[in-house]
Short mmCIF file of C-alpha atoms and ligand atoms in Angstrom, two decimals:
data_model
loop_
_atom_site.label_atom_id
_atom_site.label_comp_id
_atom_site.label_asym_id
_atom_site.label_seq_id
_atom_site.Cartn_x
_atom_site.Cartn_y
_atom_site.Cartn_z
CA MET A 227 27.67 -26.94 13.77
CA ALA A 228 24.06 -26.24 14.66
CA LYS A 229 22.50 -28.67 17.10
CA SER A 230 19.74 -30.83 15.69
CA THR A 231 16.46 -30.93 17.55
CA ARG A 232 13.74 -33.52 17.79
CA LEU A 233 10.32 -33.03 16.30
CA TYR A 234 7.33 -35.28 15.82
CA GLN A 235 5.30 -35.08 12.69
CA CYS A 236 1.85 -36.46 12.01
CA GLU A 237 1.67 -38.79 9.02
CA ALA A 238 -1.95 -37.89 8.47
CA CYS A 239 -1.99 -34.11 8.51
CA GLY A 240 1.66 -33.06 8.54
CA ALA A 241 1.33 -31.14 11.81
CA GLU A 242 4.43 -30.94 13.95
CA ALA A 243 4.63 -31.37 17.69
CA PRO A 244 7.58 -30.99 20.06
CA LYS A 245 6.51 -34.06 22.12
CA TRP A 246 5.36 -37.51 21.16
CA SER A 247 1.80 -38.44 21.99
CA GLY A 248 -0.54 -41.25 21.00
CA GLN A 249 -2.94 -38.91 19.26
CA CYS A 250 -2.12 -36.06 16.90
CA PRO A 251 -3.06 -32.81 18.65
CA ALA A 252 -3.98 -31.22 15.33
CA CYS A 253 -6.12 -33.80 13.49
CA GLY A 254 -6.85 -36.35 16.20
CA ALA A 255 -5.39 -39.33 14.29
CA TRP A 256 -4.06 -42.15 16.47
CA ASN A 257 -0.47 -43.41 16.39
CA SER A 258 0.40 -41.11 13.55
CA LEU A 259 3.27 -39.13 15.13
CA HIS A 260 6.76 -40.06 14.01
CA GLU A 261 10.08 -38.66 15.06
CA ARG A 262 11.90 -36.35 12.67
CA HIS A 263 15.26 -34.64 13.05
CA VAL A 264 15.49 -31.01 12.19
CA THR A 265 18.70 -29.08 11.92
CA PRO A 266 17.99 -25.44 12.54
CA ALA A 267 19.15 -23.12 9.78
CA PRO A 268 22.57 -21.83 10.82
CA ARG A 269 22.20 -18.26 9.65
CA ALA A 270 19.51 -15.86 10.70
CA GLY A 271 19.17 -14.71 7.10
CA ALA A 272 18.20 -18.20 6.04
CA LEU A 273 15.49 -18.55 8.62
CA LEU A 274 12.70 -17.66 6.25
CA ALA A 275 13.29 -20.80 4.28
CA PRO A 276 11.25 -23.83 5.31
CA ALA A 277 12.98 -26.15 7.76
CA ALA A 278 15.66 -28.33 6.22
CA GLY A 279 14.52 -31.87 5.63
CA ALA A 280 10.90 -30.91 4.98
CA GLU A 281 9.03 -33.56 3.01
CA PRO A 282 6.89 -32.76 0.00
CA CYS A 283 3.19 -33.41 0.42
CA ASP A 284 0.03 -33.37 -1.66
CA LEU A 285 -1.61 -30.00 -2.17
CA ASP A 286 -4.90 -31.22 -0.75
CA ALA A 287 -3.16 -32.51 2.36
CA VAL A 288 -2.19 -28.99 3.39
CA PRO A 289 -4.46 -28.01 6.26
CA ALA A 290 -6.56 -24.95 5.53
CA ILE A 291 -5.66 -22.32 8.07
CA ASP A 292 -8.10 -19.52 8.37
CA GLN A 293 -6.26 -16.21 8.48
CA ALA A 294 -8.20 -14.47 11.18
CA ARG A 295 -7.96 -10.71 10.98
CA THR A 296 -8.19 -8.23 13.77
CA PRO A 297 -9.41 -4.85 12.58
CA THR A 298 -7.63 -1.91 14.16
CA GLY A 299 -10.72 0.25 13.87
CA LEU A 300 -8.74 2.84 11.84
CA SER A 301 -10.78 2.16 8.71
CA GLU A 302 -8.25 3.35 6.13
CA PHE A 303 -5.43 1.43 7.80
CA ASP A 304 -7.53 -1.74 7.85
CA ARG A 305 -8.22 -1.25 4.17
CA VAL A 306 -4.54 -1.32 3.20
CA LEU A 307 -3.87 -4.22 5.56
CA GLY A 308 -6.54 -6.26 3.79
CA GLY A 309 -9.10 -6.11 6.60
CA GLY A 310 -6.94 -6.00 9.69
CA LEU A 311 -3.96 -7.55 11.40
CA VAL A 312 -2.98 -11.16 10.82
CA ASP A 313 -1.27 -13.00 13.67
CA GLY A 314 2.36 -13.72 12.86
CA ALA A 315 2.44 -11.24 9.98
CA VAL A 316 5.36 -8.87 9.56
CA VAL A 317 4.48 -5.48 8.15
CA LEU A 318 7.04 -2.97 6.94
CA LEU A 319 5.92 0.65 7.09
CA GLY A 320 8.25 2.80 5.03
CA GLY A 321 8.21 6.52 4.46
CA ASP A 322 10.01 9.81 4.71
CA PRO A 323 10.96 11.09 8.14
CA GLY A 324 8.15 13.20 9.59
CA VAL A 325 5.37 11.81 7.40
CA GLY A 326 3.58 10.30 10.40
CA LYS A 327 4.69 6.68 10.76
CA SER A 328 5.12 6.79 14.53
CA THR A 329 1.81 8.58 14.91
CA LEU A 330 -0.09 6.02 12.82
CA LEU A 331 1.36 3.02 14.65
CA LEU A 332 0.86 4.55 18.07
CA GLN A 333 -2.80 5.15 17.19
CA ALA A 334 -3.23 1.64 15.79
CA LEU A 335 -1.56 0.07 18.81
CA ALA A 336 -3.62 2.10 21.24
CA ALA A 337 -6.80 1.12 19.42
CA LEU A 338 -5.87 -2.55 19.76
CA ALA A 339 -4.42 -2.43 23.25
CA ASP A 340 -7.58 -3.82 24.87
CA ARG A 341 -7.54 -6.86 22.63
CA ARG A 342 -3.80 -7.47 22.11
CA ARG A 343 -0.88 -7.14 24.49
CA ALA A 344 1.06 -4.47 22.69
CA LEU A 345 4.67 -3.36 23.00
CA TYR A 346 5.98 -0.23 21.31
CA VAL A 347 9.76 -0.23 20.99
CA SER A 348 11.29 3.13 20.28
CA GLY A 349 14.90 3.34 19.22
CA GLU A 350 14.64 6.94 18.06
CA GLU A 351 12.72 8.79 20.70
CA SER A 352 12.86 8.75 24.46
CA LEU A 353 9.93 7.36 26.42
CA GLN A 354 9.09 10.96 27.38
CA GLN A 355 8.74 11.92 23.74
CA VAL A 356 6.55 8.92 22.98
CA GLY A 357 4.51 9.70 26.10
CA LEU A 358 4.11 13.30 25.02
CA ARG A 359 2.83 12.23 21.62
CA ALA A 360 0.40 9.78 23.22
CA ARG A 361 -0.94 12.62 25.37
CA ARG A 362 -1.30 14.87 22.35
CA LEU A 363 -3.28 12.09 20.68
CA GLY A 364 -5.46 11.64 23.73
CA LEU A 365 -4.19 8.09 24.21
CA ALA A 366 -2.25 8.51 27.43
CA ASP A 367 -4.57 6.21 29.37
CA ARG A 368 -4.35 3.25 26.99
CA PRO A 369 -2.80 0.04 28.35
CA LEU A 370 0.27 0.26 26.15
CA ARG A 371 3.73 -0.97 27.06
CA LEU A 372 6.70 1.08 25.95
CA LEU A 373 10.36 0.23 25.67
CA ALA A 374 13.30 2.38 24.65
CA ASP A 375 16.06 0.07 23.45
CA THR A 376 18.11 -0.58 20.35
CA VAL A 377 19.72 -3.97 20.93
CA ILE A 378 17.56 -6.44 19.03
CA GLU A 379 18.44 -9.41 21.26
CA ARG A 380 17.30 -7.50 24.35
CA VAL A 381 14.20 -6.18 22.59
CA LEU A 382 13.08 -9.68 21.61
CA GLU A 383 13.85 -11.03 25.08
CA THR A 384 11.69 -8.30 26.59
CA ALA A 385 8.93 -8.87 24.04
CA ALA A 386 8.96 -12.59 24.92
CA LYS A 387 8.93 -11.86 28.65
CA GLU A 388 6.06 -9.42 28.21
CA ARG A 389 4.27 -12.03 26.09
CA ALA A 390 3.61 -9.28 23.56
CA GLU A 391 1.16 -10.18 20.81
CA LEU A 392 1.75 -7.02 18.88
CA LEU A 393 5.15 -5.43 18.47
CA VAL A 394 6.21 -2.15 16.88
CA ILE A 395 9.87 -1.54 16.07
CA ASP A 396 10.42 2.17 15.48
CA SER A 397 12.70 2.14 13.54
CA ILE A 398 14.67 -0.72 12.00
CA GLN A 399 17.54 1.67 11.21
CA THR A 400 18.18 2.23 14.91
CA MET A 401 18.23 -1.45 15.86
CA PHE A 402 21.38 -3.52 15.96
CA SER A 403 22.48 -6.99 16.80
CA GLU A 404 25.43 -7.51 19.11
CA ALA A 405 26.39 -10.47 16.94
CA LEU A 406 27.53 -8.16 14.14
CA ALA A 407 30.29 -5.59 14.20
CA SER A 408 28.77 -3.21 11.63
CA ALA A 409 26.97 -0.03 12.62
CA PRO A 410 23.19 0.31 13.12
CA GLY A 411 21.49 1.20 9.85
CA SER A 412 23.99 -0.75 7.72
CA VAL A 413 22.52 -3.26 5.29
CA ALA A 414 23.95 -6.17 7.27
CA GLN A 415 22.43 -4.92 10.56
CA VAL A 416 19.06 -4.06 9.06
CA ARG A 417 18.85 -7.45 7.41
CA GLU A 418 19.97 -9.34 10.50
CA CYS A 419 17.55 -7.50 12.81
CA ALA A 420 14.69 -7.99 10.38
CA ALA A 421 15.47 -11.70 10.05
CA ARG A 422 15.31 -12.06 13.82
CA LEU A 423 12.05 -10.16 13.96
CA VAL A 424 10.54 -12.31 11.23
CA ARG A 425 11.55 -15.48 13.04
CA PHE A 426 10.14 -14.12 16.29
CA ALA A 427 6.85 -13.26 14.58
CA LYS A 428 6.48 -16.67 12.94
CA ASP A 429 7.54 -18.69 15.99
CA ARG A 430 5.15 -16.93 18.34
CA ALA A 431 2.39 -15.73 16.02
CA VAL A 432 3.18 -12.17 17.01
CA THR A 433 2.24 -9.38 14.61
CA VAL A 434 5.27 -7.16 14.05
CA PHE A 435 5.31 -3.70 12.52
CA ILE A 436 8.71 -2.52 11.36
CA VAL A 437 9.17 1.18 10.69
CA GLY A 438 11.74 2.07 8.05
CA HIS A 439 12.79 5.49 6.86
CA VAL A 440 13.39 5.94 3.17
CA THR A 441 14.89 8.94 1.53
CA LYS A 442 13.64 10.26 -1.80
CA GLU A 443 16.64 8.66 -3.50
CA GLY A 444 15.90 5.36 -1.78
CA ALA A 445 19.56 5.50 -0.85
CA LEU A 446 19.21 4.61 2.79
CA ALA A 447 20.13 1.05 3.52
CA GLY A 448 17.10 -0.68 4.80
CA PRO A 449 13.51 -0.91 3.67
CA ARG A 450 14.32 -1.83 0.08
CA VAL A 451 16.41 -4.83 1.13
CA LEU A 452 13.64 -5.90 3.51
CA GLU A 453 10.76 -5.95 1.08
CA HIS A 454 11.18 -9.60 0.18
CA MET A 455 11.51 -10.71 3.82
CA VAL A 456 8.25 -9.35 5.14
CA ASP A 457 4.62 -10.24 4.41
CA THR A 458 3.31 -6.77 3.77
CA VAL A 459 4.99 -3.58 2.61
CA LEU A 460 3.23 -0.29 3.16
CA TYR A 461 4.50 3.06 2.01
CA PHE A 462 3.41 6.20 3.74
CA GLU A 463 3.45 9.26 1.53
CA GLY A 464 2.44 12.87 1.75
CA GLU A 465 2.86 15.96 -0.35
CA PRO A 466 4.95 18.60 1.35
CA GLY A 467 2.65 21.27 2.74
CA SER A 468 -0.45 19.08 2.46
CA ARG A 469 -2.17 17.61 5.48
CA TYR A 470 -3.27 14.56 3.53
CA ARG A 471 -1.32 11.36 3.88
CA MET A 472 -1.58 8.22 1.82
CA VAL A 473 -0.67 4.70 2.85
CA ARG A 474 -0.13 2.40 -0.08
CA ALA A 475 0.22 -1.37 0.06
CA VAL A 476 2.89 -2.28 -2.46
CA LYS A 477 2.98 -5.91 -1.39
CA ASN A 478 0.55 -7.90 0.68
CA ARG A 479 0.61 -11.65 1.20
CA PHE A 480 -2.69 -11.37 3.09
CA GLY A 481 -4.68 -9.00 0.92
CA ALA A 482 -4.87 -6.95 -2.24
CA ALA A 483 -1.74 -5.03 -3.15
CA HIS A 484 -1.96 -1.46 -4.40
CA GLU A 485 -4.70 -0.71 -1.92
CA LEU A 486 -4.67 2.92 -0.85
CA GLY A 487 -5.59 4.37 2.52
CA VAL A 488 -6.04 8.10 2.94
CA PHE A 489 -5.63 10.09 6.15
CA ALA A 490 -5.63 13.71 7.19
CA MET A 491 -2.96 14.73 9.70
CA LEU A 492 -4.72 16.95 12.21
CA GLU A 493 -3.69 18.54 15.50
CA ASP A 494 -4.81 15.43 17.36
CA GLY A 495 -3.45 12.79 15.03
CA LEU A 496 -4.36 10.98 11.85
CA LYS A 497 -8.02 10.79 10.87
CA PRO A 498 -9.18 8.39 8.15
CA VAL A 499 -10.60 10.10 5.06
CA THR A 500 -13.37 7.75 4.01
CA ASN A 501 -14.35 9.59 0.83
CA PRO A 502 -10.99 10.57 -0.68
CA SER A 503 -12.50 11.42 -4.07
CA ALA A 504 -13.65 14.69 -2.55
CA ILE A 505 -10.05 15.82 -1.96
CA PHE A 506 -8.64 14.76 -5.31
CA LEU A 507 -11.03 16.90 -7.34
CA SER A 508 -10.14 20.55 -7.44
CA ARG A 509 -13.09 22.85 -7.29
CA HIS A 510 -13.62 24.64 -10.57
CA ALA A 511 -16.77 26.78 -10.76
CA ARG A 512 -17.03 25.78 -14.43
CA PRO A 513 -14.97 23.51 -16.69
CA VAL A 514 -11.49 24.82 -17.49
CA PRO A 515 -9.25 23.86 -20.43
CA GLY A 516 -6.77 21.09 -19.71
CA SER A 517 -8.72 19.52 -16.86
CA VAL A 518 -10.38 16.11 -17.07
CA VAL A 519 -11.79 13.94 -14.31
CA THR A 520 -11.12 10.22 -14.47
CA VAL A 521 -11.97 7.25 -12.27
CA ALA A 522 -8.89 5.42 -11.12
CA LEU A 523 -8.96 2.12 -9.33
CA GLU A 524 -6.74 2.17 -6.27
CA GLY A 525 -6.68 -1.41 -5.06
CA THR A 526 -10.34 -2.28 -4.85
CA ARG A 527 -11.67 1.24 -4.52
CA PRO A 528 -12.63 3.51 -7.43
CA LEU A 529 -11.30 7.02 -6.90
CA LEU A 530 -12.25 10.13 -8.82
CA VAL A 531 -9.16 12.11 -9.66
CA GLU A 532 -8.46 15.12 -11.79
CA VAL A 533 -5.86 14.99 -14.54
CA GLN A 534 -4.48 18.33 -15.68
CA ALA A 535 -2.42 19.19 -18.73
CA LEU A 536 -0.77 22.35 -19.88
CA VAL A 537 0.41 22.74 -23.47
CA ASP A 538 2.49 25.78 -24.26
CA ALA A 539 4.89 27.06 -26.91
CA ALA A 540 8.28 25.41 -26.32
CA ALA A 541 10.80 27.76 -24.78
CA ALA A 542 13.66 25.81 -26.31
CA ALA A 543 14.24 22.78 -28.48
CA PRO A 544 13.66 19.97 -27.83
CA PRO A 545 10.27 20.66 -26.20
CA ARG A 546 9.75 19.55 -22.64
CA ARG A 547 7.49 16.73 -21.57
CA LEU A 548 6.86 16.42 -17.86
CA ALA A 549 4.53 13.97 -16.12
CA VAL A 550 3.75 14.24 -12.41
CA GLY A 551 1.78 11.32 -10.99
CA LEU A 552 1.85 9.62 -14.38
CA ASP A 553 4.35 7.51 -16.28
CA GLY A 554 6.47 9.72 -18.55
CA GLY A 555 6.79 7.01 -21.18
CA ARG A 556 3.03 6.55 -21.28
CA LEU A 557 2.58 10.30 -21.78
CA ALA A 558 4.99 10.24 -24.73
CA LEU A 559 3.05 7.36 -26.25
CA LEU A 560 -0.26 9.18 -25.87
CA LEU A 561 1.18 12.32 -27.47
CA ALA A 562 2.27 10.24 -30.44
CA VAL A 563 -1.24 8.76 -30.77
CA LEU A 564 -2.76 12.22 -30.49
CA HIS A 565 -0.51 13.51 -33.25
CA ARG A 566 -0.85 10.54 -35.56
CA HIS A 567 -4.61 10.02 -35.26
CA THR A 568 -5.98 13.52 -34.79
CA GLY A 569 -3.26 15.62 -36.43
CA ALA A 570 -2.60 17.63 -33.27
CA GLU A 571 0.67 19.56 -33.66
CA LEU A 572 2.79 19.07 -30.57
CA GLY A 573 6.30 19.06 -32.05
CA ASN A 574 7.17 22.58 -30.92
CA ARG A 575 5.17 22.65 -27.70
CA ASP A 576 5.98 21.86 -24.11
CA VAL A 577 3.55 19.42 -22.49
CA PHE A 578 3.07 19.16 -18.73
CA ALA A 579 0.67 16.66 -17.20
CA ASN A 580 -0.22 16.40 -13.55
CA VAL A 581 -2.53 14.39 -11.31
CA VAL A 582 -4.13 16.51 -8.59
CA GLY A 583 -3.64 15.69 -4.93
CA GLY A 584 -0.42 13.72 -5.13
CA VAL A 585 -2.11 10.57 -6.47
CA ARG A 586 -0.07 8.36 -8.78
CA LEU A 587 -1.94 6.77 -11.66
CA GLY A 588 -0.31 3.53 -12.68
CA GLU A 589 -3.14 2.21 -14.78
CA THR A 590 -3.68 2.55 -18.50
CA ALA A 591 -7.32 3.32 -17.68
CA ALA A 592 -6.28 6.96 -17.33
CA ASP A 593 -5.03 7.11 -20.97
CA LEU A 594 -8.10 8.66 -22.52
CA ALA A 595 -8.37 11.28 -19.79
CA VAL A 596 -4.70 12.28 -20.17
CA LEU A 597 -5.01 12.46 -23.93
CA LEU A 598 -8.17 14.58 -23.78
CA ALA A 599 -6.64 16.87 -21.14
CA VAL A 600 -3.68 17.54 -23.44
CA ARG A 601 -5.97 18.15 -26.39
CA SER A 602 -8.21 20.41 -24.33
CA SER A 603 -5.26 22.56 -23.28
CA LEU A 604 -3.82 22.61 -26.80
CA TYR A 605 -7.03 24.02 -28.29
CA ASP A 606 -7.89 25.95 -25.13
CA LYS A 607 -11.26 24.26 -25.12
CA PRO A 608 -12.76 22.92 -21.88
CA LEU A 609 -14.48 19.55 -21.83
CA PRO A 610 -18.22 19.41 -21.13
CA ASP A 611 -19.40 19.88 -17.56
CA LYS A 612 -19.97 16.89 -15.23
CA LEU A 613 -18.07 14.54 -17.51
CA VAL A 614 -15.88 11.70 -16.38
CA VAL A 615 -13.51 9.89 -18.76
CA PHE A 616 -11.75 6.54 -18.61
CA GLY A 617 -10.35 3.99 -21.04
CA GLU A 618 -7.10 2.63 -22.37
CA VAL A 619 -5.84 4.07 -25.66
CA GLY A 620 -4.11 1.74 -28.13
CA LEU A 621 -1.51 2.73 -30.71
CA ALA A 622 -4.07 2.45 -33.50
CA GLY A 623 -6.26 4.96 -31.71
CA GLU A 624 -8.63 2.28 -30.49
CA ILE A 625 -10.23 2.63 -27.03
CA ARG A 626 -9.71 -0.58 -25.13
CA PRO A 627 -11.69 -1.87 -22.16
CA VAL A 628 -10.39 -1.55 -18.61
CA PRO A 629 -11.02 -3.70 -15.51
CA ASN A 630 -14.01 -2.90 -13.27
CA GLY A 631 -15.83 -0.57 -15.65
CA GLU A 632 -19.06 -1.04 -13.75
CA ALA A 633 -17.56 -0.01 -10.41
CA ARG A 634 -15.98 3.05 -12.02
CA LEU A 635 -19.28 4.08 -13.57
CA ALA A 636 -21.12 3.63 -10.28
CA ALA A 637 -18.53 5.75 -8.44
CA ALA A 638 -18.86 8.55 -11.01
CA ALA A 639 -22.65 8.48 -10.70
CA LYS A 640 -22.39 8.55 -6.92
CA HIS A 641 -20.28 11.70 -7.08
CA GLY A 642 -22.78 13.53 -9.23
CA PHE A 643 -21.25 13.15 -12.68
CA ALA A 644 -23.88 13.23 -15.42
CA ARG A 645 -22.00 11.46 -18.23
CA ALA A 646 -19.12 9.07 -18.71
CA LEU A 647 -17.00 8.74 -21.84
CA MET A 648 -15.76 5.18 -21.67
CA PRO A 649 -14.78 2.12 -23.72
CA ALA A 650 -17.77 0.64 -25.56
CA ALA A 651 -16.63 -2.80 -24.43
CA ASN A 652 -17.10 -1.69 -20.82
CA ARG A 653 -20.67 -0.57 -21.25
CA VAL A 654 -22.85 -2.25 -18.66
CA LYS A 655 -26.33 -3.61 -19.23
CA ARG A 656 -27.95 -1.55 -16.54
CA PRO A 657 -25.98 1.60 -15.82
CA PRO A 658 -26.91 3.72 -12.81
CA PRO A 659 -30.02 5.76 -13.77
CA ASN A 660 -28.53 9.21 -13.24
CA ILE A 661 -25.51 8.87 -15.53
CA ASP A 662 -25.27 8.70 -19.31
CA ALA A 663 -22.71 6.05 -20.29
CA ILE A 664 -21.23 6.94 -23.69
CA GLY A 665 -19.32 3.96 -25.04
CA VAL A 666 -16.70 4.51 -27.76
CA ASP A 667 -14.43 2.17 -29.73
CA HIS A 668 -12.03 4.64 -31.29
CA LEU A 669 -10.53 8.04 -30.63
CA ASP A 670 -12.47 9.49 -33.59
CA GLU A 671 -15.70 8.36 -31.99
CA ALA A 672 -14.67 9.85 -28.67
CA LEU A 673 -13.97 13.25 -30.25
CA ALA A 674 -17.25 13.12 -32.19
CA ALA A 675 -19.13 12.24 -28.99
CA LEU A 676 -17.58 15.24 -27.22
CA GLU A 677 -18.84 17.54 -29.98
CA ARG A 678 -22.36 16.23 -29.51
CA ILE A 679 -22.56 16.76 -25.75
P1 TYD B 155 5.73 11.35 13.17
O1 TYD B 155 4.70 10.31 13.46
O2 TYD B 155 6.71 11.62 14.24
O3 TYD B 155 6.52 10.99 11.81
P2 TYD B 155 7.56 9.82 11.50
O4 TYD B 155 7.47 8.81 12.58
O5 TYD B 155 7.15 9.30 10.15
O6 TYD B 155 8.91 10.46 11.42
O7 TYD B 155 4.92 12.66 12.76
C1 TYD B 155 5.61 13.81 12.59
C2 TYD B 155 4.78 14.97 12.13
O8 TYD B 155 3.39 14.90 12.34
C3 TYD B 155 5.26 16.18 12.90
O9 TYD B 155 5.70 17.11 11.94
C4 TYD B 155 4.11 16.66 13.67
C5 TYD B 155 2.93 16.08 12.99
N1 TYD B 155 1.83 15.74 13.91
C6 TYD B 155 0.60 16.38 13.76
O10 TYD B 155 0.41 17.23 12.91
N2 TYD B 155 -0.42 16.03 14.61
C7 TYD B 155 -0.26 15.09 15.56
O11 TYD B 155 -1.22 14.80 16.29
C8 TYD B 155 1.02 14.45 15.70
C9 TYD B 155 1.25 13.43 16.76
C10 TYD B 155 2.02 14.80 14.84
MG1 MG B 156 8.99 8.41 13.98
#
């Protein structure tokens, strides 16, 4: 049976204090502290739940706590974190082995080391290996504390002793609790270690980064079962053979989800790429069939990306449809619209669609660009030069508005595009002066507009 502990709670503001005093330390009210018994949650896994016996309160009685953020100075990392680190936040950084997770966190920690007492716990590499990497990154002189250990109880004890304010656990799969008999990396161990880390972070307002390896199949026990326990989930991705790396926020309790940070992995570490549009556009001397540039919104940032399609005679029945960086179901839907509303014959043709640079387009705003790329390849007819296309396509062939049309248009203008084919409903009152905004309501109109350019 878990031992109950004493707590004092302020009637006025709800703040809790371990000791009784005449005046509430939080709101200053007099004689407002009353004793309350709390039974700690018996299982580590249950620790995320609010304390048992908590009383309901009015919404407006909840004190407003300002979530102060500490920027790391790595601009693209701060972007995905929602501006910087939040004290007491737990961030999971998942990704394939070798993508650069350890490098990114070592750089972030080193950048913060003057402002936050930082402890880097490595369960995978020896201190020599971590030291070697730090030297390669030119960070060997930073006031960083390192620890090579895998027993979570000892790690947390050390972190407490060191009064660490920032903790990196690299990786969760190597950590284990002596309280459990199962092997490190098992679901039970990963969950238990994470639960302890989360409690540690919340109790002491320590920011904790947890590194987790995921395989392509997502088969490895770990990160997936942790997603609901942590505040922020970041995925680190990179195309094999490419030096560009993308960090994507798939969940963020302290900022916008789906924010994208872009880095280049160089000899001396990860460098933020502040204008990623430049790398997602392939350089064609003149327009080529099957290529259309669209403006995607990644989190809060508009990104110019190139959508490519290739339509070819089917080698076998049924014809193949392959979407890379796009939803396959969405592609099928767009092909049906293209057939039904423009009479394009695709029944005996293979269709491949691809987004350049390893970007994944989840939004329907890319519909019109995908559809026009397929059509352009089918008829072997390039689209006009310096054209950018965005808009959602409905089943009736209507072009529907998309969020943030104005920001998309501004981004296209900034990157030197001369015209934008876009939903009429998105047309802005005062478009940027150097871009021609062509608003259309229906696919027919869009095709007619293309003929006129
Ligand atoms: P690493 O951070 O160890 O990946 P992870 O922790 O996700 O497994 O990075 C591994 C790769 O990055 C490795 O192949 C070497 C490369 N790298 C560079 O190209 N430049 C550098 O400055 C560093 C430190 C690593
Ligand atoms: Mg590593």
